[in-house]
């Protein structure tokens, strides 16, 4: 019979199956399974009709930090790049300059620069630094003494340091306030004038000073902010080709700018104008500092 198959069993019974019925049953089952799979996929992915909000990457990061969105443009204020308070310390990788007198006189004037001013051989000048003690009775908080010495050819090639003739000496006293520094400077210069062969008031830039002359040396006493400075130039200083009235103000103009950033900001005076560049070091040969500071 067309469309039917007959299979006989051992007992003689015959079984027949309708091929058409089996195919239709299998197709119906496959349809049910496919519908279940599609229903599961639709549930996992969500309803495509619901809109999902999106955020730009820049706004998302700013919102997480509680900040306003960063504009897509160069900053109009350079403070956004680096704060001025940070820039000074960042320059050349240096730490901020401490508010205190330098403990090493090299920080005020390098020996090579001093040697160039006095026409000394390169490497022949040395400097000795001595720290003083505070003096509460006059409101002095610090004191530093510097002695610059020449050594000629012997010192330039391995001679003893700090043993040659004195080029100049410098005493610096720091006080608790500008009034104390000015008062002590006036007392000291009045005492110096009494034993001088000549004295006169001068100004180094905008810094007031007194020039005191004696037979063996000349002294320049200055008051600058909370500091008093006393320069002492021996008459017999090696390489001295200028008058003391020219040499001492020149030295002061080179050292004063190094003191400005070490003073307290509230008492910091206007920086003095820098002097002309120092001459090149010459090629020829060439204790504690005393003073009124």
PDB file of C-alpha atoms in Angstrom:
ATOM      1  CA  UNK A   1       0.000   0.000   0.000  1.00  0.00           C
ATOM      2  CA  UNK A   2       1.295   3.316  -1.029  1.00  0.00           C
ATOM      3  CA  UNK A   3       2.543   5.505   1.807  1.00  0.00           C
ATOM      4  CA  UNK A   4       2.598   2.746   4.428  1.00  0.00           C
ATOM      5  CA  UNK A   5       5.210   0.196   5.527  1.00  0.00           C
ATOM      6  CA  UNK A   6       4.577  -3.173   7.065  1.00  0.00           C
ATOM      7  CA  UNK A   7       6.943  -4.944   9.458  1.00  0.00           C
ATOM      8  CA  UNK A   8       6.168  -8.392  10.759  1.00  0.00           C
ATOM      9  CA  UNK A   9       7.074  -9.505  14.251  1.00  0.00           C
ATOM     10  CA  UNK A  10       8.185 -12.951  15.369  1.00  0.00           C
ATOM     11  CA  UNK A  11       4.634 -13.631  16.535  1.00  0.00           C
ATOM     12  CA  UNK A  12       3.349 -12.965  13.078  1.00  0.00           C
ATOM     13  CA  UNK A  13       1.775  -9.633  13.867  1.00  0.00           C
ATOM     14  CA  UNK A  14       2.356  -6.809  11.502  1.00  0.00           C
ATOM     15  CA  UNK A  15       3.101  -3.167  12.500  1.00  0.00           C
ATOM     16  CA  UNK A  16       2.473  -0.331  10.135  1.00  0.00           C
ATOM     17  CA  UNK A  17       3.512   3.365  10.395  1.00  0.00           C
ATOM     18  CA  UNK A  18       2.392   6.332   8.497  1.00  0.00           C
ATOM     19  CA  UNK A  19       5.493   8.114   7.246  1.00  0.00           C
ATOM     20  CA  UNK A  20       3.525  11.285   6.707  1.00  0.00           C
ATOM     21  CA  UNK A  21       2.337  11.330  10.327  1.00  0.00           C
ATOM     22  CA  UNK A  22       5.910  10.934  11.672  1.00  0.00           C
ATOM     23  CA  UNK A  23       7.278  13.787   9.561  1.00  0.00           C
ATOM     24  CA  UNK A  24       4.493  16.075  10.670  1.00  0.00           C
ATOM     25  CA  UNK A  25       5.093  15.184  14.336  1.00  0.00           C
ATOM     26  CA  UNK A  26       8.793  15.843  14.106  1.00  0.00           C
ATOM     27  CA  UNK A  27       8.227  19.243  12.416  1.00  0.00           C
ATOM     28  CA  UNK A  28       5.784  20.299  15.135  1.00  0.00           C
ATOM     29  CA  UNK A  29       8.239  19.372  17.907  1.00  0.00           C
ATOM     30  CA  UNK A  30      11.066  21.309  16.238  1.00  0.00           C
ATOM     31  CA  UNK A  31       8.828  24.364  15.965  1.00  0.00           C
ATOM     32  CA  UNK A  32       8.005  24.227  19.693  1.00  0.00           C
ATOM     33  CA  UNK A  33      11.685  23.972  20.627  1.00  0.00           C
ATOM     34  CA  UNK A  34      12.671  26.882  18.310  1.00  0.00           C
ATOM     35  CA  UNK A  35       9.965  29.085  19.824  1.00  0.00           C
ATOM     36  CA  UNK A  36      11.260  28.328  23.340  1.00  0.00           C
ATOM     37  CA  UNK A  37      14.832  29.211  22.370  1.00  0.00           C
ATOM     38  CA  UNK A  38      13.783  32.478  20.769  1.00  0.00           C
ATOM     39  CA  UNK A  39      11.701  33.370  23.827  1.00  0.00           C
ATOM     40  CA  UNK A  40      14.724  32.777  26.077  1.00  0.00           C
ATOM     41  CA  UNK A  41      16.997  34.959  23.917  1.00  0.00           C
ATOM     42  CA  UNK A  42      14.467  37.775  23.932  1.00  0.00           C
ATOM     43  CA  UNK A  43      14.283  37.693  27.721  1.00  0.00           C
ATOM     44  CA  UNK A  44      18.093  37.809  28.121  1.00  0.00           C
ATOM     45  CA  UNK A  45      18.664  40.707  25.748  1.00  0.00           C
ATOM     46  CA  UNK A  46      15.747  42.822  26.961  1.00  0.00           C
ATOM     47  CA  UNK A  47      13.053  44.577  25.098  1.00  0.00           C
ATOM     48  CA  UNK A  48      14.539  46.321  22.094  1.00  0.00           C
ATOM     49  CA  UNK A  49      11.935  49.029  22.438  1.00  0.00           C
ATOM     50  CA  UNK A  50      13.449  50.402  25.739  1.00  0.00           C
ATOM     51  CA  UNK A  51      16.074  53.198  25.166  1.00  0.00           C
ATOM     52  CA  UNK A  52      19.399  52.743  27.018  1.00  0.00           C
ATOM     53  CA  UNK A  53      21.079  56.064  28.075  1.00  0.00           C
ATOM     54  CA  UNK A  54      24.715  56.665  27.022  1.00  0.00           C
ATOM     55  CA  UNK A  55      27.337  59.143  28.376  1.00  0.00           C
ATOM     56  CA  UNK A  56      30.447  60.607  26.693  1.00  0.00           C
ATOM     57  CA  UNK A  57      33.682  59.286  28.188  1.00  0.00           C
ATOM     58  CA  UNK A  58      34.850  62.796  29.299  1.00  0.00           C
ATOM     59  CA  UNK A  59      31.599  63.558  31.130  1.00  0.00           C
ATOM     60  CA  UNK A  60      31.491  60.130  32.775  1.00  0.00           C
ATOM     61  CA  UNK A  61      34.954  60.572  34.344  1.00  0.00           C
ATOM     62  CA  UNK A  62      34.179  64.096  35.546  1.00  0.00           C
ATOM     63  CA  UNK A  63      30.868  63.012  37.038  1.00  0.00           C
ATOM     64  CA  UNK A  64      32.512  60.228  39.030  1.00  0.00           C
ATOM     65  CA  UNK A  65      34.884  62.757  40.645  1.00  0.00           C
ATOM     66  CA  UNK A  66      32.146  65.309  41.307  1.00  0.00           C
ATOM     67  CA  UNK A  67      33.713  67.776  38.870  1.00  0.00           C
ATOM     68  CA  UNK A  68      32.309  69.706  35.977  1.00  0.00           C
ATOM     69  CA  UNK A  69      33.093  68.261  32.537  1.00  0.00           C
ATOM     70  CA  UNK A  70      36.578  69.199  31.254  1.00  0.00           C
ATOM     71  CA  UNK A  71      36.298  71.530  28.241  1.00  0.00           C
ATOM     72  CA  UNK A  72      37.870  70.313  25.033  1.00  0.00           C
ATOM     73  CA  UNK A  73      40.228  73.319  24.689  1.00  0.00           C
ATOM     74  CA  UNK A  74      43.568  74.673  25.944  1.00  0.00           C
ATOM     75  CA  UNK A  75      43.417  76.233  29.452  1.00  0.00           C
ATOM     76  CA  UNK A  76      42.987  80.016  29.398  1.00  0.00           C
ATOM     77  CA  UNK A  77      44.773  80.429  32.756  1.00  0.00           C
ATOM     78  CA  UNK A  78      48.294  79.048  33.192  1.00  0.00           C
ATOM     79  CA  UNK A  79      47.551  78.416  36.876  1.00  0.00           C
ATOM     80  CA  UNK A  80      45.606  75.365  35.640  1.00  0.00           C
ATOM     81  CA  UNK A  81      48.913  73.973  34.378  1.00  0.00           C
ATOM     82  CA  UNK A  82      51.149  74.824  37.376  1.00  0.00           C
ATOM     83  CA  UNK A  83      50.505  76.923  40.455  1.00  0.00           C
ATOM     84  CA  UNK A  84      53.058  79.753  40.920  1.00  0.00           C
ATOM     85  CA  UNK A  85      53.885  78.481  44.415  1.00  0.00           C
ATOM     86  CA  UNK A  86      54.947  75.153  42.935  1.00  0.00           C
ATOM     87  CA  UNK A  87      56.918  76.511  39.985  1.00  0.00           C
ATOM     88  CA  UNK A  88      59.726  78.047  42.042  1.00  0.00           C
ATOM     89  CA  UNK A  89      60.450  74.793  43.850  1.00  0.00           C
ATOM     90  CA  UNK A  90      60.160  72.773  40.627  1.00  0.00           C
ATOM     91  CA  UNK A  91      62.770  74.765  38.719  1.00  0.00           C
ATOM     92  CA  UNK A  92      65.905  72.699  38.150  1.00  0.00           C
ATOM     93  CA  UNK A  93      64.614  70.141  40.636  1.00  0.00           C
ATOM     94  CA  UNK A  94      65.625  72.256  43.619  1.00  0.00           C
ATOM     95  CA  UNK A  95      63.965  72.329  47.019  1.00  0.00           C
ATOM     96  CA  UNK A  96      62.541  75.654  48.238  1.00  0.00           C
ATOM     97  CA  UNK A  97      65.177  78.052  49.632  1.00  0.00           C
ATOM     98  CA  UNK A  98      65.048  77.937  53.449  1.00  0.00           C
ATOM     99  CA  UNK A  99      64.185  81.099  55.384  1.00  0.00           C
ATOM    100  CA  UNK A 100      67.538  81.376  57.176  1.00  0.00           C
ATOM    101  CA  UNK A 101      71.035  82.705  56.612  1.00  0.00           C
ATOM    102  CA  UNK A 102      73.141  80.397  54.434  1.00  0.00           C
ATOM    103  CA  UNK A 103      75.483  78.236  56.477  1.00  0.00           C
ATOM    104  CA  UNK A 104      78.034  78.137  53.642  1.00  0.00           C
ATOM    105  CA  UNK A 105      79.367  81.403  52.208  1.00  0.00           C
ATOM    106  CA  UNK A 106      79.705  79.741  48.800  1.00  0.00           C
ATOM    107  CA  UNK A 107      75.922  80.209  48.518  1.00  0.00           C
ATOM    108  CA  UNK A 108      76.483  83.982  48.680  1.00  0.00           C
ATOM    109  CA  UNK A 109      79.488  84.258  46.365  1.00  0.00           C
ATOM    110  CA  UNK A 110      81.424  81.471  44.710  1.00  0.00           C
ATOM    111  CA  UNK A 111      85.204  81.668  45.277  1.00  0.00           C
ATOM    112  CA  UNK A 112      85.757  81.644  41.517  1.00  0.00           C
ATOM    113  CA  UNK A 113      83.623  84.760  41.146  1.00  0.00           C
ATOM    114  CA  UNK A 114      85.545  86.465  43.954  1.00  0.00           C
ATOM    115  CA  UNK A 115      88.790  85.469  42.269  1.00  0.00           C
ATOM    116  CA  UNK A 116      87.630  86.977  38.985  1.00  0.00           C
ATOM    117  CA  UNK A 117      86.782  90.294  40.686  1.00  0.00           C
ATOM    118  CA  UNK A 118      90.276  90.457  42.188  1.00  0.00           C
ATOM    119  CA  UNK A 119      92.138  89.116  39.150  1.00  0.00           C
ATOM    120  CA  UNK A 120      93.271  85.879  40.815  1.00  0.00           C
ATOM    121  CA  UNK A 121      94.304  82.582  39.256  1.00  0.00           C
ATOM    122  CA  UNK A 122      91.441  80.195  38.548  1.00  0.00           C
ATOM    123  CA  UNK A 123      91.008  77.852  41.522  1.00  0.00           C
ATOM    124  CA  UNK A 124      93.301  79.822  43.824  1.00  0.00           C
ATOM    125  CA  UNK A 125      90.651  81.501  46.031  1.00  0.00           C
ATOM    126  CA  UNK A 126      89.134  79.823  49.078  1.00  0.00           C
ATOM    127  CA  UNK A 127      86.351  80.851  51.463  1.00  0.00           C
ATOM    128  CA  UNK A 128      85.937  80.072  55.143  1.00  0.00           C
ATOM    129  CA  UNK A 129      82.468  80.095  56.755  1.00  0.00           C
ATOM    130  CA  UNK A 130      81.946  80.649  60.492  1.00  0.00           C
ATOM    131  CA  UNK A 131      78.551  80.503  62.178  1.00  0.00           C
ATOM    132  CA  UNK A 132      77.906  82.900  65.035  1.00  0.00           C
ATOM    133  CA  UNK A 133      75.494  82.695  67.949  1.00  0.00           C
ATOM    134  CA  UNK A 134      72.209  84.534  68.535  1.00  0.00           C
ATOM    135  CA  UNK A 135      72.151  87.620  70.741  1.00  0.00           C
ATOM    136  CA  UNK A 136      68.776  88.020  72.403  1.00  0.00           C
ATOM    137  CA  UNK A 137      69.637  91.412  73.924  1.00  0.00           C
ATOM    138  CA  UNK A 138      69.607  93.031  70.455  1.00  0.00           C
ATOM    139  CA  UNK A 139      67.078  90.586  68.889  1.00  0.00           C
ATOM    140  CA  UNK A 140      69.737  89.004  66.680  1.00  0.00           C
ATOM    141  CA  UNK A 141      68.762  85.481  65.631  1.00  0.00           C
ATOM    142  CA  UNK A 142      71.709  84.430  63.418  1.00  0.00           C
ATOM    143  CA  UNK A 143      75.194  85.430  62.330  1.00  0.00           C
ATOM    144  CA  UNK A 144      77.447  84.234  59.493  1.00  0.00           C
ATOM    145  CA  UNK A 145      81.044  85.343  58.849  1.00  0.00           C
ATOM    146  CA  UNK A 146      82.853  84.813  55.541  1.00  0.00           C
ATOM    147  CA  UNK A 147      86.577  85.213  54.798  1.00  0.00           C
ATOM    148  CA  UNK A 148      87.760  85.031  51.182  1.00  0.00           C
ATOM    149  CA  UNK A 149      91.491  84.400  50.736  1.00  0.00           C
ATOM    150  CA  UNK A 150      93.908  84.344  47.803  1.00  0.00           C
ATOM    151  CA  UNK A 151      96.719  81.811  47.522  1.00  0.00           C
ATOM    152  CA  UNK A 152      98.523  82.468  44.259  1.00  0.00           C
ATOM    153  CA  UNK A 153     100.072  79.674  42.230  1.00  0.00           C
ATOM    154  CA  UNK A 154     100.998  77.552  45.280  1.00  0.00           C
ATOM    155  CA  UNK A 155      97.372  77.297  46.458  1.00  0.00           C
ATOM    156  CA  UNK A 156      96.063  76.803  42.923  1.00  0.00           C
ATOM    157  CA  UNK A 157      98.143  73.633  42.590  1.00  0.00           C
ATOM    158  CA  UNK A 158      97.530  71.953  45.943  1.00  0.00           C
ATOM    159  CA  UNK A 159      98.729  74.390  48.617  1.00  0.00           C
ATOM    160  CA  UNK A 160      97.030  74.788  51.994  1.00  0.00           C
ATOM    161  CA  UNK A 161      93.553  76.307  51.919  1.00  0.00           C
ATOM    162  CA  UNK A 162      92.416  79.213  54.120  1.00  0.00           C
ATOM    163  CA  UNK A 163      96.000  80.340  54.719  1.00  0.00           C
ATOM    164  CA  UNK A 164      96.624  82.995  52.056  1.00  0.00           C
ATOM    165  CA  UNK A 165      96.192  86.781  52.250  1.00  0.00           C
ATOM    166  CA  UNK A 166      92.653  88.095  52.794  1.00  0.00           C
ATOM    167  CA  UNK A 167      90.782  89.476  49.794  1.00  0.00           C
ATOM    168  CA  UNK A 168      87.779  90.640  51.818  1.00  0.00           C
ATOM    169  CA  UNK A 169      85.645  89.716  54.818  1.00  0.00           C
ATOM    170  CA  UNK A 170      81.893  89.781  55.287  1.00  0.00           C
ATOM    171  CA  UNK A 171      79.770  89.610  58.446  1.00  0.00           C
ATOM    172  CA  UNK A 172      75.990  89.157  58.195  1.00  0.00           C
ATOM    173  CA  UNK A 173      73.636  89.472  61.148  1.00  0.00           C
ATOM    174  CA  UNK A 174      69.961  88.540  60.969  1.00  0.00           C
ATOM    175  CA  UNK A 175      67.421  90.096  63.336  1.00  0.00           C
ATOM    176  CA  UNK A 176      63.894  89.312  64.406  1.00  0.00           C
ATOM    177  CA  UNK A 177      62.450  92.323  62.536  1.00  0.00           C
ATOM    178  CA  UNK A 178      63.524  95.223  60.349  1.00  0.00           C
ATOM    179  CA  UNK A 179      63.311  97.728  63.212  1.00  0.00           C
ATOM    180  CA  UNK A 180      65.853  95.750  65.259  1.00  0.00           C
ATOM    181  CA  UNK A 181      68.199  95.430  62.271  1.00  0.00           C
ATOM    182  CA  UNK A 182      68.031  99.171  61.527  1.00  0.00           C
ATOM    183  CA  UNK A 183      68.558 100.124  65.164  1.00  0.00           C
ATOM    184  CA  UNK A 184      71.649  97.916  65.508  1.00  0.00           C
ATOM    185  CA  UNK A 185      73.065  99.162  62.198  1.00  0.00           C
ATOM    186  CA  UNK A 186      72.761 102.764  63.380  1.00  0.00           C
ATOM    187  CA  UNK A 187      74.467 101.995  66.702  1.00  0.00           C
ATOM    188  CA  UNK A 188      77.323 100.160  64.989  1.00  0.00           C
ATOM    189  CA  UNK A 189      77.976 102.763  62.302  1.00  0.00           C
ATOM    190  CA  UNK A 190      77.959 105.594  64.835  1.00  0.00           C
ATOM    191  CA  UNK A 191      80.612 103.735  66.830  1.00  0.00           C
ATOM    192  CA  UNK A 192      82.678 103.080  63.690  1.00  0.00           C
ATOM    193  CA  UNK A 193      82.659 106.727  62.654  1.00  0.00           C
ATOM    194  CA  UNK A 194      84.293 107.690  65.961  1.00  0.00           C
ATOM    195  CA  UNK A 195      87.576 105.919  65.137  1.00  0.00           C
ATOM    196  CA  UNK A 196      87.609 106.501  61.368  1.00  0.00           C
ATOM    197  CA  UNK A 197      89.883 108.749  59.359  1.00  0.00           C
ATOM    198  CA  UNK A 198      86.934 109.435  57.059  1.00  0.00           C
ATOM    199  CA  UNK A 199      83.321 108.297  56.694  1.00  0.00           C
ATOM    200  CA  UNK A 200      80.328 109.091  54.527  1.00  0.00           C
ATOM    201  CA  UNK A 201      76.800 107.909  53.810  1.00  0.00           C
ATOM    202  CA  UNK A 202      76.292 106.038  50.554  1.00  0.00           C
ATOM    203  CA  UNK A 203      73.523 104.078  48.844  1.00  0.00           C
ATOM    204  CA  UNK A 204      74.041 100.758  47.091  1.00  0.00           C
ATOM    205  CA  UNK A 205      71.095 100.596  44.742  1.00  0.00           C
ATOM    206  CA  UNK A 206      68.311 101.418  47.198  1.00  0.00           C
ATOM    207  CA  UNK A 207      70.150 100.000  50.240  1.00  0.00           C
ATOM    208  CA  UNK A 208      71.469 102.584  52.758  1.00  0.00           C
ATOM    209  CA  UNK A 209      75.047 102.257  53.942  1.00  0.00           C
ATOM    210  CA  UNK A 210      78.014 103.948  55.545  1.00  0.00           C
ATOM    211  CA  UNK A 211      81.575 103.833  54.159  1.00  0.00           C
ATOM    212  CA  UNK A 212      84.229 104.049  56.884  1.00  0.00           C
ATOM    213  CA  UNK A 213      87.920 104.480  55.983  1.00  0.00           C
ATOM    214  CA  UNK A 214      90.943 103.612  58.137  1.00  0.00           C
ATOM    215  CA  UNK A 215      94.659 103.491  57.350  1.00  0.00           C
ATOM    216  CA  UNK A 216      94.721  99.683  56.930  1.00  0.00           C
ATOM    217  CA  UNK A 217      91.188  98.892  55.719  1.00  0.00           C
ATOM    218  CA  UNK A 218      87.852 100.249  54.515  1.00  0.00           C
ATOM    219  CA  UNK A 219      84.481  99.106  55.870  1.00  0.00           C
ATOM    220  CA  UNK A 220      81.066  99.240  54.215  1.00  0.00           C
ATOM    221  CA  UNK A 221      78.106  98.733  56.587  1.00  0.00           C
ATOM    222  CA  UNK A 222      74.626  98.177  55.105  1.00  0.00           C
ATOM    223  CA  UNK A 223      71.136  97.419  56.428  1.00  0.00           C
ATOM    224  CA  UNK A 224      68.933  95.329  54.134  1.00  0.00           C
ATOM    225  CA  UNK A 225      65.564  94.106  55.388  1.00  0.00           C
ATOM    226  CA  UNK A 226      66.215  92.081  58.539  1.00  0.00           C
ATOM    227  CA  UNK A 227      69.946  91.763  57.783  1.00  0.00           C
ATOM    228  CA  UNK A 228      72.978  93.924  58.505  1.00  0.00           C
ATOM    229  CA  UNK A 229      76.042  93.442  56.291  1.00  0.00           C
ATOM    230  CA  UNK A 230      79.591  94.573  57.030  1.00  0.00           C
ATOM    231  CA  UNK A 231      82.220  94.295  54.265  1.00  0.00           C
ATOM    232  CA  UNK A 232      85.892  94.767  55.203  1.00  0.00           C
ATOM    233  CA  UNK A 233      88.468  95.366  52.469  1.00  0.00           C
ATOM    234  CA  UNK A 234      92.162  95.379  53.500  1.00  0.00           C
ATOM    235  CA  UNK A 235      94.320  98.004  51.858  1.00  0.00           C
ATOM    236  CA  UNK A 236      96.810  95.238  51.058  1.00  0.00           C
ATOM    237  CA  UNK A 237      94.242  92.941  49.379  1.00  0.00           C
ATOM    238  CA  UNK A 238      95.921  91.108  46.438  1.00  0.00           C
ATOM    239  CA  UNK A 239      94.839  92.149  42.953  1.00  0.00           C
ATOM    240  CA  UNK A 240      93.147  95.313  44.175  1.00  0.00           C
ATOM    241  CA  UNK A 241      93.230  97.701  41.225  1.00  0.00           C
ATOM    242  CA  UNK A 242      90.157  99.802  42.085  1.00  0.00           C
ATOM    243  CA  UNK A 243      89.421 102.106  44.961  1.00  0.00           C
ATOM    244  CA  UNK A 244      87.584 100.750  47.993  1.00  0.00           C
ATOM    245  CA  UNK A 245      84.616 102.996  47.203  1.00  0.00           C
ATOM    246  CA  UNK A 246      84.260 101.109  43.904  1.00  0.00           C
ATOM    247  CA  UNK A 247      85.114  97.581  45.035  1.00  0.00           C
ATOM    248  CA  UNK A 248      82.921  97.344  48.149  1.00  0.00           C
ATOM    249  CA  UNK A 249      79.621  98.499  46.549  1.00  0.00           C
ATOM    250  CA  UNK A 250      80.342  96.107  43.648  1.00  0.00           C
ATOM    251  CA  UNK A 251      80.728  93.201  46.088  1.00  0.00           C
ATOM    252  CA  UNK A 252      77.544  94.217  47.918  1.00  0.00           C
ATOM    253  CA  UNK A 253      75.500  94.297  44.708  1.00  0.00           C
ATOM    254  CA  UNK A 254      76.569  90.738  43.925  1.00  0.00           C
ATOM    255  CA  UNK A 255      75.823  89.308  47.372  1.00  0.00           C
ATOM    256  CA  UNK A 256      72.601  91.113  48.377  1.00  0.00           C
ATOM    257  CA  UNK A 257      70.391  89.351  45.753  1.00  0.00           C
ATOM    258  CA  UNK A 258      71.371  85.986  47.265  1.00  0.00           C
ATOM    259  CA  UNK A 259      69.975  87.104  50.650  1.00  0.00           C
ATOM    260  CA  UNK A 260      66.571  88.258  49.376  1.00  0.00           C
ATOM    261  CA  UNK A 261      64.886  84.818  49.057  1.00  0.00           C
ATOM    262  CA  UNK A 262      66.256  83.706  52.447  1.00  0.00           C
ATOM    263  CA  UNK A 263      64.463  86.473  54.355  1.00  0.00           C
ATOM    264  CA  UNK A 264      60.921  86.097  55.756  1.00  0.00           C
ATOM    265  CA  UNK A 265      58.383  87.093  53.053  1.00  0.00           C
ATOM    266  CA  UNK A 266      56.753  89.663  55.356  1.00  0.00           C
ATOM    267  CA  UNK A 267      60.075  91.520  55.743  1.00  0.00           C
ATOM    268  CA  UNK A 268      61.546  90.807  52.304  1.00  0.00           C
ATOM    269  CA  UNK A 269      62.778  94.028  50.665  1.00  0.00           C
ATOM    270  CA  UNK A 270      62.723  94.796  46.962  1.00  0.00           C
ATOM    271  CA  UNK A 271      65.630  92.934  45.318  1.00  0.00           C
ATOM    272  CA  UNK A 272      68.555  95.147  44.416  1.00  0.00           C
ATOM    273  CA  UNK A 273      69.418  95.605  40.756  1.00  0.00           C
ATOM    274  CA  UNK A 274      72.125  93.138  39.653  1.00  0.00           C
ATOM    275  CA  UNK A 275      75.578  94.592  38.898  1.00  0.00           C
ATOM    276  CA  UNK A 276      77.495  94.231  35.658  1.00  0.00           C
ATOM    277  CA  UNK A 277      78.869  90.745  34.916  1.00  0.00           C
ATOM    278  CA  UNK A 278      82.066  89.870  36.751  1.00  0.00           C
ATOM    279  CA  UNK A 279      85.290  89.886  34.710  1.00  0.00           C
ATOM    280  CA  UNK A 280      86.993  86.645  33.760  1.00  0.00           C
ATOM    281  CA  UNK A 281      89.418  85.077  36.227  1.00  0.00           C
ATOM    282  CA  UNK A 282      92.970  86.364  35.894  1.00  0.00           C
ATOM    283  CA  UNK A 283      96.020  84.341  34.948  1.00  0.00           C
ATOM    284  CA  UNK A 284      98.558  86.013  37.234  1.00  0.00           C
ATOM    285  CA  UNK A 285      99.511  85.217  40.845  1.00  0.00           C
ATOM    286  CA  UNK A 286      98.038  86.989  43.345  1.00  0.00           C
ATOM    287  CA  UNK A 287      90.570  83.688  61.243  1.00  0.00           C
ATOM    288  CA  UNK A 288      87.416  85.009  61.788  1.00  0.00           C
ATOM    289  CA  UNK A 289      86.007  88.053  60.095  1.00  0.00           C
ATOM    290  CA  UNK A 290      85.679  91.113  62.281  1.00  0.00           C
ATOM    291  CA  UNK A 291      83.228  93.922  61.699  1.00  0.00           C
ATOM    292  CA  UNK A 292      80.289  95.825  63.109  1.00  0.00           C
ATOM    293  CA  UNK A 293      77.495  93.371  62.346  1.00  0.00           C
TER     294      UNK A 293
END
